[in-house]
CSV table of C-alpha atoms and ligand atoms in Angstrom, one decimal:
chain,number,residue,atom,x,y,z
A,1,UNK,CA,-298.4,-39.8,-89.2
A,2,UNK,CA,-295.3,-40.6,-87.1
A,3,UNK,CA,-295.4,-41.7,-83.6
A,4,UNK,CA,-293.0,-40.4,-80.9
A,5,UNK,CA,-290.2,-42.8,-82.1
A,6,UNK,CA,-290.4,-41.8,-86.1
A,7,UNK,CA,-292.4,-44.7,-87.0
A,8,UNK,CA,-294.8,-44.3,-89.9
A,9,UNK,CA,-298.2,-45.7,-88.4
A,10,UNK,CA,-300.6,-46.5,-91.6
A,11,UNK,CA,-301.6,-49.5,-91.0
A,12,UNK,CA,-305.4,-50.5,-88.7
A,13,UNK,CA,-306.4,-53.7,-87.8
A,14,UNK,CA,-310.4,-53.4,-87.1
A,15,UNK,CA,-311.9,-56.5,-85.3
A,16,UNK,CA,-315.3,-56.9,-86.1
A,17,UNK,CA,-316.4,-59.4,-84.0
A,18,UNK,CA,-315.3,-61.1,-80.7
A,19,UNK,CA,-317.1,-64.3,-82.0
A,20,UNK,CA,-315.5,-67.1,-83.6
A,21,UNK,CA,-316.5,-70.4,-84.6
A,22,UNK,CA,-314.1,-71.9,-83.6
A,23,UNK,CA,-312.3,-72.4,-79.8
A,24,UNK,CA,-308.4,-72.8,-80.8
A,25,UNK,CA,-307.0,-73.8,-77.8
A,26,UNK,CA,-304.3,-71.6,-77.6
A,27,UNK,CA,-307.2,-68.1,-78.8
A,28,UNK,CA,-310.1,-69.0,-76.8
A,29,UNK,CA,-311.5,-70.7,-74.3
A,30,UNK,CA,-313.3,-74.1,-74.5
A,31,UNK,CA,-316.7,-72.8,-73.2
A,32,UNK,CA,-316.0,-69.5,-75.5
A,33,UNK,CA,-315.4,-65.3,-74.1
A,34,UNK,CA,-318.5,-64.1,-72.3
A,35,UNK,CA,-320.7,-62.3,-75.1
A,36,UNK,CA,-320.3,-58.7,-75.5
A,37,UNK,CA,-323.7,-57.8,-76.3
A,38,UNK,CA,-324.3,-56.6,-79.5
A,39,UNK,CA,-325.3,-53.0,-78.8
A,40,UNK,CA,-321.3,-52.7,-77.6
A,41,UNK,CA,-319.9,-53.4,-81.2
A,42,UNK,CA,-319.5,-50.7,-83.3
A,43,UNK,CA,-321.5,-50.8,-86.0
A,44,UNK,CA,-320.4,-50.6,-89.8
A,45,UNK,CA,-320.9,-46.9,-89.9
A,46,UNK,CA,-319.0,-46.3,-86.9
A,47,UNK,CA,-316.1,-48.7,-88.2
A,48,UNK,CA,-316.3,-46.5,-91.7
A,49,UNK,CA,-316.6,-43.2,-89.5
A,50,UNK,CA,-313.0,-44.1,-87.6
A,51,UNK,CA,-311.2,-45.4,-90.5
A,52,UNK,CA,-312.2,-42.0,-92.5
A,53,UNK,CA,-310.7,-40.2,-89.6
A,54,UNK,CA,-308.0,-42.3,-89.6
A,55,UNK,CA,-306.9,-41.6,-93.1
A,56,UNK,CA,-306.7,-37.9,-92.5
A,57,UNK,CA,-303.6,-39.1,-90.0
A,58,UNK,CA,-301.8,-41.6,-92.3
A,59,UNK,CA,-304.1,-44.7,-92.6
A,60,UNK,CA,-304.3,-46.5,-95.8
A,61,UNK,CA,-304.4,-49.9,-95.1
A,62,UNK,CA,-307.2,-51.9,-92.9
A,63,UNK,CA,-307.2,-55.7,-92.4
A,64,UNK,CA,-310.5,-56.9,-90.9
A,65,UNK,CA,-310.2,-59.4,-88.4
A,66,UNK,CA,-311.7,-60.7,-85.0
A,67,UNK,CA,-313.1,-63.3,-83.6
A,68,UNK,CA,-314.2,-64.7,-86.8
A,69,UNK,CA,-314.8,-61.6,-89.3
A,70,UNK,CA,-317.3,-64.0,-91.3
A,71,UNK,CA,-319.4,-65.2,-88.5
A,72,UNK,CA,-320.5,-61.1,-88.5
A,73,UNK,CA,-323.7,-60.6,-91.0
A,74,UNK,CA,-322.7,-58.8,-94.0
A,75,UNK,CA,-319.0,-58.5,-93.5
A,76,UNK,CA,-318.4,-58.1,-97.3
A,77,UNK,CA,-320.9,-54.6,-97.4
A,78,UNK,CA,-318.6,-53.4,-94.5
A,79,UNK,CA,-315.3,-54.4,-97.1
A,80,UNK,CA,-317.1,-52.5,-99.8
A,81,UNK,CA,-318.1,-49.9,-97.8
A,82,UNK,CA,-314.0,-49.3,-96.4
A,83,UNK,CA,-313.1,-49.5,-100.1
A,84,UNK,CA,-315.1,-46.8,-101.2
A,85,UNK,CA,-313.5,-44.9,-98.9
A,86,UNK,CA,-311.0,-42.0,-100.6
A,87,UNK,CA,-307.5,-42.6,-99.0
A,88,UNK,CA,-308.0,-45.9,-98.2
A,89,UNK,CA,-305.5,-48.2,-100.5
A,90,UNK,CA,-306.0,-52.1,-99.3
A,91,UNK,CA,-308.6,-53.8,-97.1
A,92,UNK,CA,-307.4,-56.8,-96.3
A,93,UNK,CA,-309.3,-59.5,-94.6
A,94,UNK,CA,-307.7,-62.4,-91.9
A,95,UNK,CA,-310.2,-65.6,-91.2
A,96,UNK,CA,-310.1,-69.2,-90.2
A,97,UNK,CA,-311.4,-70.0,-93.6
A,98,UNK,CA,-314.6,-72.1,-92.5
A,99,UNK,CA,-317.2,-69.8,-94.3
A,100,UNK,CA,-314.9,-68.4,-97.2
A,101,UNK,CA,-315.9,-70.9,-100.0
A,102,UNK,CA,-319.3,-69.4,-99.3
A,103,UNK,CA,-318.3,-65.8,-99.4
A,104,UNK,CA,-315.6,-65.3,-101.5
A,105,UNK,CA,-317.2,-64.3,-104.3
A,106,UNK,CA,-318.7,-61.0,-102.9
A,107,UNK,CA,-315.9,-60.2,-100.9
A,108,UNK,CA,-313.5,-60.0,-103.9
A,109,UNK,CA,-316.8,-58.5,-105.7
A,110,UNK,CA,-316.3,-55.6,-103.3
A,111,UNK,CA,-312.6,-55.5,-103.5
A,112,UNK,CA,-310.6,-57.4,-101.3
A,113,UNK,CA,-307.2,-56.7,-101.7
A,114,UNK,CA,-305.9,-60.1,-100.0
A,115,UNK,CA,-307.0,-62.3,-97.5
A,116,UNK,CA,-305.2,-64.8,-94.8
A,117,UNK,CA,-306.7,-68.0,-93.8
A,118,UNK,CA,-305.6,-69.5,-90.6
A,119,UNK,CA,-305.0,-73.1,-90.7
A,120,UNK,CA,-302.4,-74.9,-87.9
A,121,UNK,CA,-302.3,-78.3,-89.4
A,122,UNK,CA,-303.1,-80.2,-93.1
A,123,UNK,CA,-303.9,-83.4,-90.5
A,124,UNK,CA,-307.6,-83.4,-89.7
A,125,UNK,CA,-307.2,-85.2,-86.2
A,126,UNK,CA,-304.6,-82.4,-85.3
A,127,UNK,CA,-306.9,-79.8,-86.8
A,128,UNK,CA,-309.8,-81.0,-84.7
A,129,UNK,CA,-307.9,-81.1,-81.2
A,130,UNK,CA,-306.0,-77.8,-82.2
A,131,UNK,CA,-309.6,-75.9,-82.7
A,132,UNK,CA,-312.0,-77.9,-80.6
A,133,UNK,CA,-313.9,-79.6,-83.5
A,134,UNK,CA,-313.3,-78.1,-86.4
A,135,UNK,CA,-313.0,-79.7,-90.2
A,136,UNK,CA,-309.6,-78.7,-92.1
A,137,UNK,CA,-311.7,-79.8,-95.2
A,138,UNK,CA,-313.7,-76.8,-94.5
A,139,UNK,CA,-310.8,-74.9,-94.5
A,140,UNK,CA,-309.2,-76.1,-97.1
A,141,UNK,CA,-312.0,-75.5,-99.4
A,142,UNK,CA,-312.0,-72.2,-98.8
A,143,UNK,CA,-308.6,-71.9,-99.5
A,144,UNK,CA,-309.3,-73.2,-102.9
A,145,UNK,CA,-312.1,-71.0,-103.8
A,146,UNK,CA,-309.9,-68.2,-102.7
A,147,UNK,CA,-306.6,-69.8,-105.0
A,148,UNK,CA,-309.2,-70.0,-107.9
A,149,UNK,CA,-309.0,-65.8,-108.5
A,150,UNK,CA,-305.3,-65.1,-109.7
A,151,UNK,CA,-305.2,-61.7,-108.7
A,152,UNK,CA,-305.9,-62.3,-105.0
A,153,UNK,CA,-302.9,-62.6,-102.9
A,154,UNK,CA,-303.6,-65.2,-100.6
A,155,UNK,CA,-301.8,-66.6,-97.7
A,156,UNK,CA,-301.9,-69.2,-95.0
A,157,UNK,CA,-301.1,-68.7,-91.4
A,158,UNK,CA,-299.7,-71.3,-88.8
A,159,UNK,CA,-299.3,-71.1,-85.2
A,160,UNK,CA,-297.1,-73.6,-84.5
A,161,UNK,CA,-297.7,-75.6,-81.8
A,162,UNK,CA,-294.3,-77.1,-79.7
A,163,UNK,CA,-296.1,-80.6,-79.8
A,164,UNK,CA,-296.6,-80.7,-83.9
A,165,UNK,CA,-295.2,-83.5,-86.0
A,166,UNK,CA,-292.2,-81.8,-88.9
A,167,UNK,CA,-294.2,-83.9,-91.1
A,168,UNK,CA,-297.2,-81.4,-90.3
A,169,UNK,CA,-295.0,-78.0,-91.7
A,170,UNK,CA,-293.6,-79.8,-94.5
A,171,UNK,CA,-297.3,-80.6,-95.7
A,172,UNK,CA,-298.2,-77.1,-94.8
A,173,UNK,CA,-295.0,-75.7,-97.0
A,174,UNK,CA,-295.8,-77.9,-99.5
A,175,UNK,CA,-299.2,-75.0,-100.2
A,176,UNK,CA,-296.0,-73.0,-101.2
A,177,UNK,CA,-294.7,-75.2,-103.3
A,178,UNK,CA,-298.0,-75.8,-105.3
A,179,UNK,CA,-298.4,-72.2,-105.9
A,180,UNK,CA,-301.8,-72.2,-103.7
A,181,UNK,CA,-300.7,-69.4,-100.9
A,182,UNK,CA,-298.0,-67.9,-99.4
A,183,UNK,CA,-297.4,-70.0,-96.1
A,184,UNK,CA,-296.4,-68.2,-92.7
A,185,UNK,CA,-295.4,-69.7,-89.6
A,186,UNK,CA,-296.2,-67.0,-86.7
A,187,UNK,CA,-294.1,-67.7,-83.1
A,188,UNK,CA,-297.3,-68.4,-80.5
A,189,UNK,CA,-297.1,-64.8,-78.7
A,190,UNK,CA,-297.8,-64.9,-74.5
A,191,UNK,CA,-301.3,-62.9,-75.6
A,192,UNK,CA,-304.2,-64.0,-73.7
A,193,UNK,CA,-304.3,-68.4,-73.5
A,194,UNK,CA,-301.0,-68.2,-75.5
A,195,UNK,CA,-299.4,-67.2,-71.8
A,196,UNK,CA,-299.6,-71.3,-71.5
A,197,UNK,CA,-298.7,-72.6,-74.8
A,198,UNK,CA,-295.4,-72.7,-75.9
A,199,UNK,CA,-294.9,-73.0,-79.7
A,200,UNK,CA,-291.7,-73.5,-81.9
A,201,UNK,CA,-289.6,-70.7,-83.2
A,202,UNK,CA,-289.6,-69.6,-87.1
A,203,UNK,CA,-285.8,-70.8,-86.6
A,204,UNK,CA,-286.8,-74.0,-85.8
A,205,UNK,CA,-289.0,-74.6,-88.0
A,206,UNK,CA,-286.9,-73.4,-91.0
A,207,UNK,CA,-284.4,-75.8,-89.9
A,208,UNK,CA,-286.6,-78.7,-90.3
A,209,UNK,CA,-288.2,-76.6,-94.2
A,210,UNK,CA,-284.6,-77.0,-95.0
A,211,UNK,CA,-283.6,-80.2,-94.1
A,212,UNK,CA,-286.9,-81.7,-96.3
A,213,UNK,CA,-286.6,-78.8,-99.0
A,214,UNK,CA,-283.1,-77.9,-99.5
A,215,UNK,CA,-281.3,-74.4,-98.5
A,216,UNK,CA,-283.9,-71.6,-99.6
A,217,UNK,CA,-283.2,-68.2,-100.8
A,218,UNK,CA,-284.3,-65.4,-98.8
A,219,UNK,CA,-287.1,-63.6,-100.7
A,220,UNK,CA,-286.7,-59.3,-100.8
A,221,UNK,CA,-289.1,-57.8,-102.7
A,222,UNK,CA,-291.6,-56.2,-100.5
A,223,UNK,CA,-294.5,-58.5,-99.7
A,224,UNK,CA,-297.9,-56.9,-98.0
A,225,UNK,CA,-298.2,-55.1,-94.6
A,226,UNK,CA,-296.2,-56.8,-92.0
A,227,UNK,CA,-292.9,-58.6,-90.5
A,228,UNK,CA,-292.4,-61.5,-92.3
A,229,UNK,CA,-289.2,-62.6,-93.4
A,230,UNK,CA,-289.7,-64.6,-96.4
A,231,UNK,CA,-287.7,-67.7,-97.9
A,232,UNK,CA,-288.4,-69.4,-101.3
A,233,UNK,CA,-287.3,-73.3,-101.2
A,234,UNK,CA,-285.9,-74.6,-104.3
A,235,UNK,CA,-289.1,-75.2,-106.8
A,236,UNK,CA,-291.4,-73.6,-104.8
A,237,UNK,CA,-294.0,-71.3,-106.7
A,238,UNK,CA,-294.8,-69.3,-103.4
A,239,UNK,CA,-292.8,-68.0,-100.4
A,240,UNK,CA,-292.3,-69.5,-97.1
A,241,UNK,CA,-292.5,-67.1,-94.3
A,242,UNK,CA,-291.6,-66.1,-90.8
A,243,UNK,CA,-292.8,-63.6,-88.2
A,244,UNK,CA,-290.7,-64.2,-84.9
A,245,UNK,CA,-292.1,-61.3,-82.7
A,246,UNK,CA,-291.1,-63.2,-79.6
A,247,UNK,CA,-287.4,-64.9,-81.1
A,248,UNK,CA,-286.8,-61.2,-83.3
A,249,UNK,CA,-288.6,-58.5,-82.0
A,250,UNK,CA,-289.5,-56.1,-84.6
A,251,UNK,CA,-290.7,-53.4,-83.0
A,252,UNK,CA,-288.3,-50.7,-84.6
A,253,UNK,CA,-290.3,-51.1,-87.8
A,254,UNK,CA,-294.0,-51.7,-86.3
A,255,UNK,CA,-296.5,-49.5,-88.7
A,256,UNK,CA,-300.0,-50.5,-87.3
A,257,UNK,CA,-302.4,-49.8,-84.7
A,258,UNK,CA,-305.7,-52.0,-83.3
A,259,UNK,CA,-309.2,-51.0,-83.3
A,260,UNK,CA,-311.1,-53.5,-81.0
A,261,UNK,CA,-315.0,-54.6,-82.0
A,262,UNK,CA,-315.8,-52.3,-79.0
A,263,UNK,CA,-314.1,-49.3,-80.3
A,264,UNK,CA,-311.0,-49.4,-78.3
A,265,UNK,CA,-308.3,-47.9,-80.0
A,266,UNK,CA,-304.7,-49.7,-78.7
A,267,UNK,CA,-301.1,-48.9,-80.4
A,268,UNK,CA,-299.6,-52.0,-79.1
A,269,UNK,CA,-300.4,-55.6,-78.8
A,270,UNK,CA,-299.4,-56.3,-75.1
A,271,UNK,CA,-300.5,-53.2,-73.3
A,272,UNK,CA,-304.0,-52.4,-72.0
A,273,UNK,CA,-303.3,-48.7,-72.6
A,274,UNK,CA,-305.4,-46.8,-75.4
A,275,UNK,CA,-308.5,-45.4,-75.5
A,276,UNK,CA,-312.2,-46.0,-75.9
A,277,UNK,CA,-313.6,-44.1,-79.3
A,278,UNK,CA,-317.2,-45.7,-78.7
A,279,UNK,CA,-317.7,-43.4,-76.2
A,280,UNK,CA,-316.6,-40.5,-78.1
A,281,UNK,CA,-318.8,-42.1,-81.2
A,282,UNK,CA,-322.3,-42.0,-79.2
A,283,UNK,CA,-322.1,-38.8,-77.0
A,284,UNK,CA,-322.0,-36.5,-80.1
A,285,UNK,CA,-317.9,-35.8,-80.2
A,286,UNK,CA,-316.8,-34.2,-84.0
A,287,UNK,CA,-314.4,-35.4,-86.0
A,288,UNK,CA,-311.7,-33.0,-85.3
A,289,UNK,CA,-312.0,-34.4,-81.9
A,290,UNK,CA,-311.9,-37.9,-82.4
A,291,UNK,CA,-309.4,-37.7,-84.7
A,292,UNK,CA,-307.1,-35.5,-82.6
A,293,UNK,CA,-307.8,-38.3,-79.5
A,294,UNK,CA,-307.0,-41.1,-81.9
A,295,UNK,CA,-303.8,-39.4,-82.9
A,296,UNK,CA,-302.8,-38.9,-79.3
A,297,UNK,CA,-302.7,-42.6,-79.0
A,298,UNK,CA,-301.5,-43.2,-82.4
A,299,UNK,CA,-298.2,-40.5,-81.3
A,300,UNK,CA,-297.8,-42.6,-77.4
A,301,UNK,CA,-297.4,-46.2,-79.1
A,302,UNK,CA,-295.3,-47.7,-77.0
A,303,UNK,CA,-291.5,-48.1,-78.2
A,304,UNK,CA,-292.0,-51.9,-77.8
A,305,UNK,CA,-293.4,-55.4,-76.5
A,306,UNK,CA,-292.0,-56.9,-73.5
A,307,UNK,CA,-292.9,-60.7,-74.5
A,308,UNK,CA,-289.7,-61.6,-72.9
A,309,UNK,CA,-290.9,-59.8,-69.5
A,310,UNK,CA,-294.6,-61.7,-69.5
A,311,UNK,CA,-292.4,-65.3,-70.8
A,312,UNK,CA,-290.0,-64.4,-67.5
A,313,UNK,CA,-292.3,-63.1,-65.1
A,314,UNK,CA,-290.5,-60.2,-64.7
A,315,UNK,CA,-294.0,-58.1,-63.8
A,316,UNK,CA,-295.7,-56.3,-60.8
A,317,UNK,CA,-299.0,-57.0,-59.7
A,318,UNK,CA,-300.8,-54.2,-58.1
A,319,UNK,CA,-301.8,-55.3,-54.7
A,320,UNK,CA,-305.7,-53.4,-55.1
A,321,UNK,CA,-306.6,-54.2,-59.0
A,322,UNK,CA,-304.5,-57.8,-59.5
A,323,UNK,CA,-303.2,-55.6,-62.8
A,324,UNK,CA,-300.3,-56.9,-63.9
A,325,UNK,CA,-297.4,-54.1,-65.4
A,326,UNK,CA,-293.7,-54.5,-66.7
A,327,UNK,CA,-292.0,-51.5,-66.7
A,328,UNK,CA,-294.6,-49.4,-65.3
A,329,UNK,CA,-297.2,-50.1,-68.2
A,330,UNK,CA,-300.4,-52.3,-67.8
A,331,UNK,CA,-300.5,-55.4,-69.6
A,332,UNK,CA,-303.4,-56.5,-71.9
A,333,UNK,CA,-305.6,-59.1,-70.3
A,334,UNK,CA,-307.9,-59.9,-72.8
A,335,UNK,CA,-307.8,-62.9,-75.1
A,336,UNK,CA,-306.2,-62.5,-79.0
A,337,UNK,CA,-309.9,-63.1,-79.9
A,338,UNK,CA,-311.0,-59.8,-78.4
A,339,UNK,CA,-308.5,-57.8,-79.2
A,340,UNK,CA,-308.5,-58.5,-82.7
A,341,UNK,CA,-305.4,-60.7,-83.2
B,1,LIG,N1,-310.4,-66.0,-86.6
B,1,LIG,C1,-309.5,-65.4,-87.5
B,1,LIG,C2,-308.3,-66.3,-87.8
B,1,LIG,O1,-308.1,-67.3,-87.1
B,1,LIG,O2,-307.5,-66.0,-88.7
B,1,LIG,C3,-309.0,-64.0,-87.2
B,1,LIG,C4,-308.7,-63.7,-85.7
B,1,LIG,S1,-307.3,-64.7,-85.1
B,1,LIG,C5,-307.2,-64.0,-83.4
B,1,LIG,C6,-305.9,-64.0,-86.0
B,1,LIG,C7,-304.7,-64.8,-85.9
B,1,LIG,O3,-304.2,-64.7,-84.6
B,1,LIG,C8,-304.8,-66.3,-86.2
B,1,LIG,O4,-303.9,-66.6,-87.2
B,1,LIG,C9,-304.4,-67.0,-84.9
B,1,LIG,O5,-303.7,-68.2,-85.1
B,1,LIG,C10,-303.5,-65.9,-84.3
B,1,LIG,N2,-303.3,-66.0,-82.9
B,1,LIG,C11,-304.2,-66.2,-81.9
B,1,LIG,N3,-303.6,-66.2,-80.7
B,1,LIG,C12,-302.3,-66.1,-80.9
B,1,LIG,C13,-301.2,-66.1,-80.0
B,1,LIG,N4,-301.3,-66.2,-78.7
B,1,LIG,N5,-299.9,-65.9,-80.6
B,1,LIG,C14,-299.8,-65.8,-81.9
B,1,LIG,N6,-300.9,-65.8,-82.8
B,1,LIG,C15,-302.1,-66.0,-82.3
B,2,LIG,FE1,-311.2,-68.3,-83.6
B,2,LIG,FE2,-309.2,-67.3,-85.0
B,2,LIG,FE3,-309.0,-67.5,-82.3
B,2,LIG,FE4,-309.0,-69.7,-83.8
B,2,LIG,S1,-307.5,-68.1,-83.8
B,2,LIG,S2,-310.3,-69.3,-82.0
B,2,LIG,S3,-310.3,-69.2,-85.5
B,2,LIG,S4,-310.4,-66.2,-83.5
């Protein structure tokens, strides 16, 4: 369907979980988010019940995500299960890697389409301050069992952090040049603890790719579900990409919509508006109804993120609640980790 700006929405992030395990310092918390008990997260029928609904408005793609989508028993039955489903073209998974080499087989078993695995740094003393104590060899092993099947697309994702060494994205690129994974560098987005890290901007970063690399060629052909701009250095066997949503907002093209572990339905990253479908789940709503509540929210998505407002300040705080609003709409104030980032 197409919301109140024209834009195609067909795209649904569904976070499984709001565990992780790991604490990157810019996601979570040292000491973690406080538990949502487990009787709060939808469960896999309810996930499949909301993404049938949603195809009958214009969903075809789902990425699973979280928290950790692997720390959540049985993720790859809830991947089959979102397969099966007529309508539904790609399910798509985004992790931190750490269990993959222990799941990959099933989840491509059941049909991933393509999965991202989040690693900041190739340096295993940066990786273990950047996540709080976790092993890039972990990582990295997954990435490997997940490079071993040809017909996965698989990419690596990098916040870049403002205090990180060039040395550390030229090692990272250099997964693009082997022909291992399509590498993206994502600008750190003011989203929960990202509000007090600052990171580095694709255009920087590409700067210092091309000084190392030599002048790249921009890359055209259409390449999965999202933003990216995408560069192939000279040699390379995979792309180099970019998603600025804070240097080059994107907005005008934005296709997806966010369904939190809770059930909370949200059209836009930065705004606490949306609504609650667990409620509607459990107290015996139909389908028609659901669906036409989700498309409601799906038709309202806001026209675009106001990064620049939350970087500047420029917000009012109401005086009773403490909630914080630019123009008029609440901001999110949960973590990346709960929201599903
Ligand atoms: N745990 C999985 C992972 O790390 O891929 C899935 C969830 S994690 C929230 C999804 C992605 O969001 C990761 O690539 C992470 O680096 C990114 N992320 C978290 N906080 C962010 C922020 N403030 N700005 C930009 N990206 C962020
Ligand atoms: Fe966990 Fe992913 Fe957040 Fe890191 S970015 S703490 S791996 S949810």
């Amino acid at each position: 369907m197409k919301d109140q700006f024209g834009r195609a929405i067909d795209y649904m992030r569904v976070s499984v979980t709001d565990r992780c395990n790991l604490r990157c310092v810019y996601c979570m918390p040292e000491e973690g988010v406080p538990a949502v008990p487990h009787q709060h997260i939808l469960t896999f029928d309810e996930i499949a019940r909301l993404c049938c609904i949603g195809v009958e408005l214009g969903i075809t793609k789902i990425k699973l995500t979280g928290g950790e989508p692997l720390v959540r028993r049985g993720l790859p039955d809830l991947l089959g299960l979102l397969k099966s489903i007529p309508g539904i073209e790609q399910v798509t998974l985004t992790t931190n890697g750490i269990l993959l080499k222990e799941q990959i087989n099933e989840l491509v078993y059941k049909g991933m389409d393509s999965v991202n695995i989040s690693i900041d740094t190739l340096n295993p003393e940066r990786y273990r301050e950047v996540t709080r104590g976790g092993r890039v060899e972990m990582a990295l092993e997954g990435l490997d069992a997940a490079a071993a099947f040809p017909e996965l697309r698989v990419k690596v994702n990098c916040v870049p952090l403002k205090d990180a060494e060039e040395e550390e994205y030229i090692q990272l690129a250099s997964l693009a040049r082997e022909g291992k994974a399509d590498v993206r560098f994502i600008e750190m987005m003011p989203i929960g603890m990202g509000k007090v890290f600052s990171g580095k901007s694709g255009d920087e970063i590409c700067t210092v790719l091309e000084k190392h690399f030599g002048e790249p060629k921009r890359y055209t052909e259409p390449l999965g579900n999202g933003p990216a701009v995408y560069v192939q250095f000279p040699g390379f066997r995979k792309r180099v990409g970019f998603i600025s949503a804070v240097s080059h907002q994107f907005c005008d093209g934005c296709n997806r919509v966010r369904l939190t572990s809770e059930g909370y339905l949200k059209p836009c990253l930065q705004y606490g508006s949306g609504t609650d479908l667990r409620v509607l789940l459990r107290s015996g709503t139909s389908d028609e109804e659901i669906r036409e509540e989700m498309r409601r929210i799906m038709y309202e998505k806001p026209a675009c993120h106001q990064f620049a407002a939350e970087n500047m300040a420029e917000q009012s705080v109401n005086d009773k609640t403490g909630e914080k609003s630019t123009g008029g709409m609440a901001l999110e104030s949960k973590g990346m980790s709960r929201i599903g980032g």
